[in-house]
């Protein structure tokens, strides 16, 4: 089985809801995003999926978050904009746009700092 | 499924036992530690487990190792203090303190250099 | 289960075949390689496999690629020298040289840049 992974990032403000502590205050992060897809087979150029497509689809999606206040956005009107929920949202959106007979989104890692990462993974 | 990962580190001396080569000599490392847990569900703040708790529990445990000579410590009286055995020991201790209905320790990565890592993984 | 991972690198030229775009032009990368093996048991020194052996076997293999034009090499006479195909080739060669009752090569990650990685993984 082949896997392809790309790294990218976005910067945004957020604050956790239903939380007591520093993270309930308005703050922000440079989130680093890692998207991993599985590919069953390679095309005649030897690619599972062109990294360019993977980066483009991911960055188009992240444009919705970049330099925004996440709590104001539709996906986080009802769900606390934690790294866990960001990860799940990106996973579900990318699965819709990327999954096909050959490609399956496996995992989205959301690093909120150099030392802390939340992931949503296809079981 | 959600996964949460934190990175931390400790510095210590050790020497492998029952080994012939450089690593039988007293030396040391800045070990970098990565702890990954799985979380079934998120709380109302959108967290699987608060990174603060994960870091605190891990660092409390690593205080037993930090700036020590590992061969002198109880866990390594009988087992060579290799990165593999350090990883398994941390995995078992963290599993005892962290595992519950929602959280399961999945993996402890122990980097003894920038380019060499040993892990103990739940199956 | 124990896992051991080492990182190393090679520099080479390549161009994708059967591809339309930048990557069909002759260019090159500093590929970073990550090899992960599983180890069932540890030896009396506490090692699954000595990192020195893992690095030596991997680097001997990478000597075939380092500072070469990959398209000229036997493994890529018929297969486009994509990171995916490099990964699979390294995986298969290392599996032959390393696998035994205790050790199984699990994964070879091939980073063609800081932000793009292809992997071949044992199922």
Coordinates of N, CA and C in Angstrom, one line a residue, chain A residues 1-8 34 42-52 55, chain C residues 16-19 22-23 80 82 84-85 88 111-112 114-121:
Chain A
X1 N 0.8 -1.2 0.0 CA 0.0 0.0 0.0 C 0.9 1.2 0.0
X2 N 0.5 2.2 -0.8 CA 1.2 3.5 -0.8 C 0.5 4.5 0.0
X3 N 1.3 5.4 0.6 CA 0.7 6.5 1.3 C 1.4 7.8 0.8
X4 N 0.6 8.9 0.7 CA 1.2 10.2 0.4 C 0.8 11.2 1.5
X5 N 1.8 12.0 1.8 CA 1.6 12.9 2.9 C 2.1 14.3 2.5
X6 N 1.3 15.3 2.7 CA 1.8 16.7 2.5 C 1.6 17.5 3.8
X7 N 2.4 18.5 3.9 CA 2.4 19.4 5.1 C 2.0 20.8 4.6
X8 N 1.2 21.5 5.3 CA 0.9 22.9 5.0 C 0.5 23.6 6.3
X34 N -1.0 18.2 8.5 CA -0.5 17.1 7.7 C -1.6 16.2 7.2
X42 N -0.5 3.0 -8.6 CA 0.1 4.2 -9.2 C -0.3 4.3 -10.7
X43 N -0.3 5.6 -11.1 CA -0.6 5.8 -12.5 C 0.7 5.6 -13.3
X44 N 0.6 5.8 -14.7 CA 1.8 5.5 -15.5 C 3.0 6.4 -15.3
X45 N 2.8 7.5 -14.5 CA 3.9 8.4 -14.2 C 4.5 8.0 -12.8
X46 N 3.9 6.9 -12.2 CA 4.4 6.4 -10.9 C 3.8 7.2 -9.7
X47 N 2.7 7.9 -9.9 CA 2.1 8.6 -8.8 C 0.9 8.0 -8.3
X48 N 0.7 8.0 -7.0 CA -0.6 7.6 -6.4 C -1.6 8.8 -6.6
X49 N -1.2 10.0 -6.2 CA -1.9 11.2 -6.5 C -0.8 12.3 -6.6
X50 N -0.9 13.2 -7.5 CA 0.0 14.2 -7.7 C 0.0 15.1 -6.4
X51 N 1.2 15.3 -5.8 CA 1.3 16.1 -4.6 C 0.7 17.5 -4.9
X52 N 0.8 18.0 -6.1 CA 0.2 19.3 -6.5 C -1.3 19.3 -6.2
X55 N -1.9 19.2 -2.4 CA -1.6 20.5 -1.7 C -2.7 21.5 -2.1
Chain C
X16 N 10.3 12.6 -14.0 CA 9.2 11.7 -14.2 C 8.9 11.4 -15.6
X17 N 8.6 10.1 -15.9 CA 8.2 9.8 -17.3 C 6.7 9.7 -17.4
X18 N 6.1 9.8 -18.5 CA 4.7 9.8 -18.7 C 3.9 10.8 -17.9
X19 N 4.6 12.0 -17.7 CA 4.0 13.1 -16.9 C 4.1 14.4 -17.6
X22 N 6.0 20.4 -14.6 CA 7.4 20.6 -14.2 C 8.2 19.4 -13.9
X23 N 7.6 18.4 -13.4 CA 8.3 17.2 -13.0 C 8.8 16.3 -14.1
X80 N 8.7 4.8 -13.8 CA 9.0 6.2 -13.5 C 9.6 6.4 -12.1
X82 N 9.5 8.0 -9.5 CA 8.7 8.8 -8.6 C 9.1 8.4 -7.2
X84 N 7.1 7.5 -5.0 CA 6.3 6.2 -4.7 C 7.1 5.0 -5.1
X85 N 7.7 5.0 -6.4 CA 8.4 3.9 -6.8 C 9.7 3.7 -6.1
X88 N 8.8 2.0 -2.9 CA 8.5 0.5 -3.0 C 9.8 -0.3 -3.3
X111 N 10.8 11.3 1.6 CA 10.5 12.8 1.5 C 11.2 13.4 0.4
X112 N 10.5 13.9 -0.6 CA 11.1 14.6 -1.7 C 11.3 16.1 -1.5
X114 N 10.5 19.1 2.2 CA 10.1 19.2 3.6 C 8.7 18.9 3.8
X115 N 7.9 19.0 2.7 CA 6.4 19.0 2.8 C 5.7 18.0 2.0
X116 N 6.5 17.0 1.4 CA 5.8 16.0 0.6 C 6.6 14.7 0.7
X117 N 5.8 13.6 1.1 CA 6.4 12.3 1.4 C 5.5 11.2 0.8
X118 N 6.2 10.3 0.1 CA 5.6 9.0 -0.3 C 6.1 7.9 0.5
X119 N 5.2 6.9 0.8 CA 5.5 5.8 1.6 C 5.0 4.5 1.0
X120 N 5.8 3.4 1.1 CA 5.3 2.1 0.8 C 5.3 1.3 2.1
X121 N 4.1 0.8 2.4 CA 3.8 0.2 3.7 C 3.4 -1.3 3.6

